[in-house]
PDB file of C-alpha atoms in Angstrom:
ATOM      1  CA  GLU A 233      97.659  93.962 124.063  1.00  0.00           C
ATOM      2  CA  PRO A 234      94.701  96.032 124.685  1.00  0.00           C
ATOM      3  CA  GLU A 235      93.062  96.627 121.847  1.00  0.00           C
ATOM      4  CA  VAL A 236      89.658  98.717 120.201  1.00  0.00           C
ATOM      5  CA  THR A 237      87.332  96.257 119.279  1.00  0.00           C
ATOM      6  CA  GLN A 238      84.505  96.772 117.271  1.00  0.00           C
ATOM      7  CA  THR A 239      80.595  94.804 116.330  1.00  0.00           C
ATOM      8  CA  PRO A 240      79.208  93.814 113.830  1.00  0.00           C
ATOM      9  CA  SER A 241      81.798  93.108 111.257  1.00  0.00           C
ATOM     10  CA  HIS A 242      79.752  93.875 108.682  1.00  0.00           C
ATOM     11  CA  GLN A 243      75.791  95.223 108.486  1.00  0.00           C
ATOM     12  CA  VAL A 244      73.277  95.252 106.034  1.00  0.00           C
ATOM     13  CA  THR A 245      70.635  97.475 106.108  1.00  0.00           C
ATOM     14  CA  GLN A 246      67.825  98.777 103.925  1.00  0.00           C
ATOM     15  CA  MET A 247      67.686 102.728 103.180  1.00  0.00           C
ATOM     16  CA  GLY A 248      65.721 104.749 106.148  1.00  0.00           C
ATOM     17  CA  GLN A 249      66.420 102.255 108.967  1.00  0.00           C
ATOM     18  CA  GLU A 250      67.818 102.846 112.058  1.00  0.00           C
ATOM     19  CA  VAL A 251      71.319 101.278 112.465  1.00  0.00           C
ATOM     20  CA  ILE A 252      73.577 101.513 115.733  1.00  0.00           C
ATOM     21  CA  LEU A 253      77.528 100.294 115.155  1.00  0.00           C
ATOM     22  CA  ARG A 254      78.971  99.280 118.243  1.00  0.00           C
ATOM     23  CA  CYS A 255      82.609  99.789 120.198  1.00  0.00           C
ATOM     24  CA  VAL A 256      84.644  99.396 122.923  1.00  0.00           C
ATOM     25  CA  PRO A 257      87.897 101.446 123.226  1.00  0.00           C
ATOM     26  CA  ILE A 258      90.588 100.648 125.142  1.00  0.00           C
ATOM     27  CA  SER A 259      89.578 100.873 128.847  1.00  0.00           C
ATOM     28  CA  ASN A 260      92.105 103.681 129.860  1.00  0.00           C
ATOM     29  CA  HIS A 261      91.379 105.879 127.113  1.00  0.00           C
ATOM     30  CA  LEU A 262      89.287 108.870 127.341  1.00  0.00           C
ATOM     31  CA  TYR A 263      88.738 110.255 123.752  1.00  0.00           C
ATOM     32  CA  PHE A 264      86.929 108.049 121.155  1.00  0.00           C
ATOM     33  CA  TYR A 265      86.730 108.910 117.566  1.00  0.00           C
ATOM     34  CA  TRP A 266      84.613 107.569 114.857  1.00  0.00           C
ATOM     35  CA  TYR A 267      85.820 107.560 110.783  1.00  0.00           C
ATOM     36  CA  ARG A 268      84.439 106.349 107.819  1.00  0.00           C
ATOM     37  CA  GLN A 269      85.701 105.116 104.402  1.00  0.00           C
ATOM     38  CA  ILE A 270      83.952 104.879 101.718  1.00  0.00           C
ATOM     39  CA  LEU A 271      85.107 102.276  99.454  1.00  0.00           C
ATOM     40  CA  GLY A 272      87.956 103.675  97.682  1.00  0.00           C
ATOM     41  CA  GLN A 273      88.103 106.895  98.936  1.00  0.00           C
ATOM     42  CA  LYS A 274      89.922 108.236 101.905  1.00  0.00           C
ATOM     43  CA  VAL A 275      89.343 107.758 105.614  1.00  0.00           C
ATOM     44  CA  GLU A 276      87.217 110.670 106.700  1.00  0.00           C
ATOM     45  CA  PHE A 277      87.228 112.156 110.588  1.00  0.00           C
ATOM     46  CA  LEU A 278      83.318 112.119 111.540  1.00  0.00           C
ATOM     47  CA  VAL A 279      83.325 113.094 115.328  1.00  0.00           C
ATOM     48  CA  SER A 280      85.381 112.846 118.372  1.00  0.00           C
ATOM     49  CA  PHE A 281      84.154 112.724 121.783  1.00  0.00           C
ATOM     50  CA  TYR A 282      85.171 113.416 125.535  1.00  0.00           C
ATOM     51  CA  ASN A 283      83.603 113.421 128.627  1.00  0.00           C
ATOM     52  CA  ASN A 284      80.450 112.776 127.772  1.00  0.00           C
ATOM     53  CA  GLU A 285      80.112 115.388 124.463  1.00  0.00           C
ATOM     54  CA  ILE A 286      81.386 115.606 121.651  1.00  0.00           C
ATOM     55  CA  SER A 287      84.360 117.779 121.375  1.00  0.00           C
ATOM     56  CA  GLU A 288      84.383 118.302 117.627  1.00  0.00           C
ATOM     57  CA  LYS A 289      82.612 116.788 114.592  1.00  0.00           C
ATOM     58  CA  SER A 290      82.725 117.342 110.644  1.00  0.00           C
ATOM     59  CA  GLU A 291      80.086 118.439 107.970  1.00  0.00           C
ATOM     60  CA  ILE A 292      79.722 115.068 107.486  1.00  0.00           C
ATOM     61  CA  PHE A 293      78.361 114.371 111.031  1.00  0.00           C
ATOM     62  CA  ASP A 294      75.092 115.812 110.557  1.00  0.00           C
ATOM     63  CA  ASP A 295      71.856 115.564 112.486  1.00  0.00           C
ATOM     64  CA  GLN A 296      71.255 111.900 110.995  1.00  0.00           C
ATOM     65  CA  PHE A 297      74.546 110.863 113.278  1.00  0.00           C
ATOM     66  CA  SER A 298      74.650 110.663 117.129  1.00  0.00           C
ATOM     67  CA  VAL A 299      77.241 109.452 119.633  1.00  0.00           C
ATOM     68  CA  GLU A 300      76.770 107.858 122.727  1.00  0.00           C
ATOM     69  CA  ARG A 301      78.524 106.040 125.661  1.00  0.00           C
ATOM     70  CA  PRO A 302      75.677 104.334 127.154  1.00  0.00           C
ATOM     71  CA  ASP A 303      77.796 102.897 130.208  1.00  0.00           C
ATOM     72  CA  GLY A 304      81.614 102.311 131.120  1.00  0.00           C
ATOM     73  CA  SER A 305      82.604 100.328 127.848  1.00  0.00           C
ATOM     74  CA  ASN A 306      80.551 100.888 124.853  1.00  0.00           C
ATOM     75  CA  PHE A 307      80.701 103.851 122.496  1.00  0.00           C
ATOM     76  CA  THR A 308      78.185 103.782 120.039  1.00  0.00           C
ATOM     77  CA  LEU A 309      77.537 105.401 116.547  1.00  0.00           C
ATOM     78  CA  LYS A 310      73.986 106.034 115.563  1.00  0.00           C
ATOM     79  CA  ILE A 311      72.624 106.643 112.275  1.00  0.00           C
ATOM     80  CA  ARG A 312      69.031 107.596 112.444  1.00  0.00           C
ATOM     81  CA  SER A 313      67.873 106.678 108.603  1.00  0.00           C
ATOM     82  CA  THR A 314      70.324 105.589 106.462  1.00  0.00           C
ATOM     83  CA  LYS A 315      70.690 106.927 103.086  1.00  0.00           C
ATOM     84  CA  LEU A 316      72.744 104.713 100.433  1.00  0.00           C
ATOM     85  CA  GLU A 317      76.205 106.935 100.420  1.00  0.00           C
ATOM     86  CA  ASP A 318      76.175 106.173 104.436  1.00  0.00           C
ATOM     87  CA  SER A 319      77.821 102.642 102.961  1.00  0.00           C
ATOM     88  CA  ALA A 320      81.289 102.593 103.781  1.00  0.00           C
ATOM     89  CA  MET A 321      83.564 101.227 106.476  1.00  0.00           C
ATOM     90  CA  TYR A 322      83.179 103.057 109.824  1.00  0.00           C
ATOM     91  CA  PHE A 323      86.258 102.529 112.401  1.00  0.00           C
ATOM     92  CA  CYS A 324      86.231 103.599 115.898  1.00  0.00           C
ATOM     93  CA  ALA A 325      89.151 104.782 117.511  1.00  0.00           C
ATOM     94  CA  SER A 326      90.486 105.776 121.525  1.00  0.00           C
ATOM     95  CA  SER A 327      93.391 107.532 122.909  1.00  0.00           C
ATOM     96  CA  GLU A 328      94.473 108.192 126.183  1.00  0.00           C
ATOM     97  CA  GLY A 329      94.795 112.188 125.777  1.00  0.00           C
ATOM     98  CA  VAL A 330      94.113 114.872 123.155  1.00  0.00           C
ATOM     99  CA  SER A 331      97.503 115.828 122.623  1.00  0.00           C
ATOM    100  CA  GLY A 332      99.657 115.027 118.938  1.00  0.00           C
ATOM    101  CA  THR A 333     101.551 112.800 121.185  1.00  0.00           C
ATOM    102  CA  ASP A 334      98.723 110.726 121.730  1.00  0.00           C
ATOM    103  CA  THR A 335      98.264 108.108 119.307  1.00  0.00           C
ATOM    104  CA  GLN A 336      94.912 107.077 118.382  1.00  0.00           C
ATOM    105  CA  TYR A 337      94.450 103.203 118.244  1.00  0.00           C
ATOM    106  CA  PHE A 338      91.620 101.764 115.803  1.00  0.00           C
ATOM    107  CA  GLY A 339      89.198  98.786 116.034  1.00  0.00           C
ATOM    108  CA  PRO A 340      89.290  96.627 112.972  1.00  0.00           C
ATOM    109  CA  GLY A 341      85.773  98.750 111.455  1.00  0.00           C
ATOM    110  CA  THR A 342      82.560  97.451 110.941  1.00  0.00           C
ATOM    111  CA  ARG A 343      81.346  97.468 106.966  1.00  0.00           C
ATOM    112  CA  LEU A 344      77.961  98.897 106.570  1.00  0.00           C
ATOM    113  CA  THR A 345      76.173  98.043 103.319  1.00  0.00           C
ATOM    114  CA  VAL A 346      72.485 100.093 102.708  1.00  0.00           C
ATOM    115  CA  LEU A 347      70.609  98.997 100.602  1.00  0.00           C
TER     116      LEU A 347
ATOM    117  CA  ALA B 259      94.090 123.937 102.619  1.00  0.00           C
ATOM    118  CA  GLN B 260      95.488 121.009 104.545  1.00  0.00           C
ATOM    119  CA  SER B 261      95.685 117.576 102.416  1.00  0.00           C
ATOM    120  CA  VAL B 262      97.929 114.587 102.196  1.00  0.00           C
ATOM    121  CA  THR B 263      99.311 113.373  98.881  1.00  0.00           C
ATOM    122  CA  GLN B 264     100.073 109.397  98.417  1.00  0.00           C
ATOM    123  CA  PRO B 265     100.603 109.560  94.885  1.00  0.00           C
ATOM    124  CA  ASP B 266     101.120 106.137  94.463  1.00  0.00           C
ATOM    125  CA  ILE B 267      97.830 104.621  94.501  1.00  0.00           C
ATOM    126  CA  HIS B 268      99.629 100.588  93.649  1.00  0.00           C
ATOM    127  CA  ILE B 269     103.194  99.690  94.451  1.00  0.00           C
ATOM    128  CA  THR B 270     104.557  95.879  93.640  1.00  0.00           C
ATOM    129  CA  VAL B 271     107.646  94.815  94.542  1.00  0.00           C
ATOM    130  CA  SER B 272     109.143  91.566  95.228  1.00  0.00           C
ATOM    131  CA  GLU B 273     109.934  90.032  97.911  1.00  0.00           C
ATOM    132  CA  GLY B 274     113.134  90.775  99.716  1.00  0.00           C
ATOM    133  CA  ALA B 275     113.374  94.079  97.365  1.00  0.00           C
ATOM    134  CA  SER B 276     113.602  97.559  99.277  1.00  0.00           C
ATOM    135  CA  LEU B 277     110.180  99.912  99.758  1.00  0.00           C
ATOM    136  CA  GLU B 278     109.711 102.940  99.759  1.00  0.00           C
ATOM    137  CA  LEU B 279     106.108 104.815  99.729  1.00  0.00           C
ATOM    138  CA  ARG B 280     105.823 108.397  99.079  1.00  0.00           C
ATOM    139  CA  CYS B 281     103.601 110.913 101.566  1.00  0.00           C
ATOM    140  CA  ASN B 282     103.224 114.553 100.623  1.00  0.00           C
ATOM    141  CA  TYR B 283     101.517 116.826 102.765  1.00  0.00           C
ATOM    142  CA  SER B 284     100.645 120.518 102.875  1.00  0.00           C
ATOM    143  CA  TYR B 285     100.056 121.711 106.437  1.00  0.00           C
ATOM    144  CA  GLY B 286      99.704 125.798 107.857  1.00  0.00           C
ATOM    145  CA  ALA B 287     101.433 125.099 110.975  1.00  0.00           C
ATOM    146  CA  THR B 288     104.108 122.256 112.274  1.00  0.00           C
ATOM    147  CA  PRO B 289     102.311 118.655 111.865  1.00  0.00           C
ATOM    148  CA  TYR B 290     102.432 115.513 113.337  1.00  0.00           C
ATOM    149  CA  LEU B 291     103.050 112.718 110.985  1.00  0.00           C
ATOM    150  CA  PHE B 292     102.212 109.098 111.065  1.00  0.00           C
ATOM    151  CA  TRP B 293     102.067 106.384 108.955  1.00  0.00           C
ATOM    152  CA  TYR B 294      99.004 103.520 109.294  1.00  0.00           C
ATOM    153  CA  VAL B 295      98.917 100.220 107.889  1.00  0.00           C
ATOM    154  CA  GLN B 296      95.547  97.994 107.029  1.00  0.00           C
ATOM    155  CA  SER B 297      95.860  94.728 106.609  1.00  0.00           C
ATOM    156  CA  PRO B 298      92.666  92.625 104.747  1.00  0.00           C
ATOM    157  CA  GLY B 299      90.179  92.190 107.107  1.00  0.00           C
ATOM    158  CA  GLN B 300      92.007  93.798 109.967  1.00  0.00           C
ATOM    159  CA  GLY B 301      91.823  97.693 111.447  1.00  0.00           C
ATOM    160  CA  LEU B 302      94.094 100.675 111.250  1.00  0.00           C
ATOM    161  CA  GLN B 303      97.479  99.999 112.933  1.00  0.00           C
ATOM    162  CA  LEU B 304     100.376 102.757 113.699  1.00  0.00           C
ATOM    163  CA  LEU B 305     103.297 101.912 111.995  1.00  0.00           C
ATOM    164  CA  LEU B 306     105.333 105.183 113.521  1.00  0.00           C
ATOM    165  CA  LYS B 307     104.735 108.860 114.043  1.00  0.00           C
ATOM    166  CA  TYR B 308     106.827 111.865 113.810  1.00  0.00           C
ATOM    167  CA  PHE B 309     106.566 114.933 116.302  1.00  0.00           C
ATOM    168  CA  SER B 310     109.928 116.525 116.586  1.00  0.00           C
ATOM    169  CA  GLY B 311     113.339 115.854 116.851  1.00  0.00           C
ATOM    170  CA  ASP B 312     115.298 113.579 114.690  1.00  0.00           C
ATOM    171  CA  THR B 313     114.267 113.629 111.327  1.00  0.00           C
ATOM    172  CA  LEU B 314     114.332 109.844 110.943  1.00  0.00           C
ATOM    173  CA  VAL B 315     112.158 107.589 112.778  1.00  0.00           C
ATOM    174  CA  GLN B 316     111.992 103.643 113.571  1.00  0.00           C
ATOM    175  CA  GLY B 317     109.051 102.009 113.507  1.00  0.00           C
ATOM    176  CA  ILE B 318     107.353  98.701 114.251  1.00  0.00           C
ATOM    177  CA  LYS B 319     107.751  95.846 111.699  1.00  0.00           C
ATOM    178  CA  GLY B 320     111.104  97.172 110.204  1.00  0.00           C
ATOM    179  CA  PHE B 321     109.781 100.475 108.744  1.00  0.00           C
ATOM    180  CA  GLU B 322     111.320 104.003 109.317  1.00  0.00           C
ATOM    181  CA  ALA B 323     110.169 107.305 107.772  1.00  0.00           C
ATOM    182  CA  GLU B 324     112.065 110.209 107.329  1.00  0.00           C
ATOM    183  CA  PHE B 325     110.310 113.614 107.526  1.00  0.00           C
ATOM    184  CA  LYS B 326     111.616 116.502 105.022  1.00  0.00           C
ATOM    185  CA  ARG B 327     110.434 119.825 106.030  1.00  0.00           C
ATOM    186  CA  SER B 328     112.088 121.375 102.829  1.00  0.00           C
ATOM    187  CA  GLN B 329     109.945 118.758 100.724  1.00  0.00           C
ATOM    188  CA  SER B 330     107.014 118.854 102.833  1.00  0.00           C
ATOM    189  CA  SER B 331     107.617 114.481 102.860  1.00  0.00           C
ATOM    190  CA  PHE B 332     107.208 112.450 104.850  1.00  0.00           C
ATOM    191  CA  ASN B 333     108.143 108.635 103.035  1.00  0.00           C
ATOM    192  CA  LEU B 334     107.905 105.695 104.226  1.00  0.00           C
ATOM    193  CA  ARG B 335     110.721 103.047 103.598  1.00  0.00           C
ATOM    194  CA  LYS B 336     111.568  99.572 104.370  1.00  0.00           C
ATOM    195  CA  PRO B 337     114.976  97.979 103.422  1.00  0.00           C
ATOM    196  CA  SER B 338     113.792  94.551 102.723  1.00  0.00           C
ATOM    197  CA  VAL B 339     110.066  93.929 102.161  1.00  0.00           C
ATOM    198  CA  HIS B 340     108.485  90.393 103.359  1.00  0.00           C
ATOM    199  CA  TRP B 341     104.954  88.886 101.948  1.00  0.00           C
ATOM    200  CA  SER B 342     103.372  89.576 105.266  1.00  0.00           C
ATOM    201  CA  ASP B 343     104.116  93.150 104.310  1.00  0.00           C
ATOM    202  CA  ALA B 344     101.082  93.017 101.618  1.00  0.00           C
ATOM    203  CA  ALA B 345      98.311  95.622 102.918  1.00  0.00           C
ATOM    204  CA  GLU B 346      97.359  99.160 102.059  1.00  0.00           C
ATOM    205  CA  TYR B 347      99.246 101.856 103.671  1.00  0.00           C
ATOM    206  CA  PHE B 348      98.024 105.505 104.950  1.00  0.00           C
ATOM    207  CA  CYS B 349      99.810 108.675 105.901  1.00  0.00           C
ATOM    208  CA  ALA B 350      98.018 111.172 108.046  1.00  0.00           C
ATOM    209  CA  VAL B 351      98.850 114.429 109.482  1.00  0.00           C
ATOM    210  CA  GLY B 352      97.430 116.345 112.347  1.00  0.00           C
ATOM    211  CA  PRO B 353      97.564 119.276 114.192  1.00  0.00           C
ATOM    212  CA  ALA B 354     100.276 119.803 116.793  1.00  0.00           C
ATOM    213  CA  ARG B 355      98.033 121.240 119.476  1.00  0.00           C
ATOM    214  CA  SER B 356      95.596 118.075 119.624  1.00  0.00           C
ATOM    215  CA  ASN B 357      95.028 114.962 117.193  1.00  0.00           C
ATOM    216  CA  TYR B 358      91.204 115.634 117.366  1.00  0.00           C
ATOM    217  CA  GLN B 359      91.027 114.644 113.847  1.00  0.00           C
ATOM    218  CA  LEU B 360      93.728 113.423 111.414  1.00  0.00           C
ATOM    219  CA  ILE B 361      94.001 114.188 107.674  1.00  0.00           C
ATOM    220  CA  TRP B 362      94.504 111.159 105.525  1.00  0.00           C
ATOM    221  CA  GLY B 363      95.978 110.196 102.332  1.00  0.00           C
ATOM    222  CA  ALA B 364      94.097 107.675  99.682  1.00  0.00           C
ATOM    223  CA  GLY B 365      96.466 104.952 100.667  1.00  0.00           C
ATOM    224  CA  THR B 366      98.841 102.896  98.681  1.00  0.00           C
ATOM    225  CA  LYS B 367      98.295  99.237  98.375  1.00  0.00           C
ATOM    226  CA  LEU B 368     101.925  97.145  98.320  1.00  0.00           C
ATOM    227  CA  ILE B 369     101.676  93.699  96.353  1.00  0.00           C
ATOM    228  CA  ILE B 370     104.659  91.621  96.935  1.00  0.00           C
ATOM    229  CA  LYS B 371     105.474  89.641  94.235  1.00  0.00           C
ATOM    230  CA  PRO B 372     107.392  85.760  94.741  1.00  0.00           C
TER     231      PRO B 372
END
């Protein structure tokens, strides 16, 4: 069964450093998403991406964040200058379409720890 | 404001016992409703979803959920739990027009007693 993959599974970085989290969505999916979950808190939507541009973003997704589909398979989330409060589990998801009937499939997550 | 409430942070049940996890939502329009499960070290896996029609929906792993519009609830049930069901369960709602963003509950951690 096709699945969303994410690398690395765990990333440790120093405050102020740039990090890139990588995701490989399911191959025939067209819509991609990033969510985060701070330890002990709810899952929060960050951004959705379609046709090489951002479709929607939350207020969390400020100028420090960017997303990119550098090639036909990868979907990346970049945090330019990490802060302590960026420490969280980051989930990538993808879906075939964007209607409410289209299921989002999630990857296993990348745990980001900012020291 | 749109929100999802899962009132139970933890639930402990004995293996073989029945299970009900509660989910209440506040949503202005007709919502699409989802239950996801997160096993330790795993991603979020869709258990089931409700869009319309029969208010009792069947999912994977023997789970079912019932949509009750009058109570704004979408409770997850399983008649007999297995030790492998130990995980965290998340209820989420999405807008009917698109699922650009899901609104999530805080999750309920299910602990199985042998």
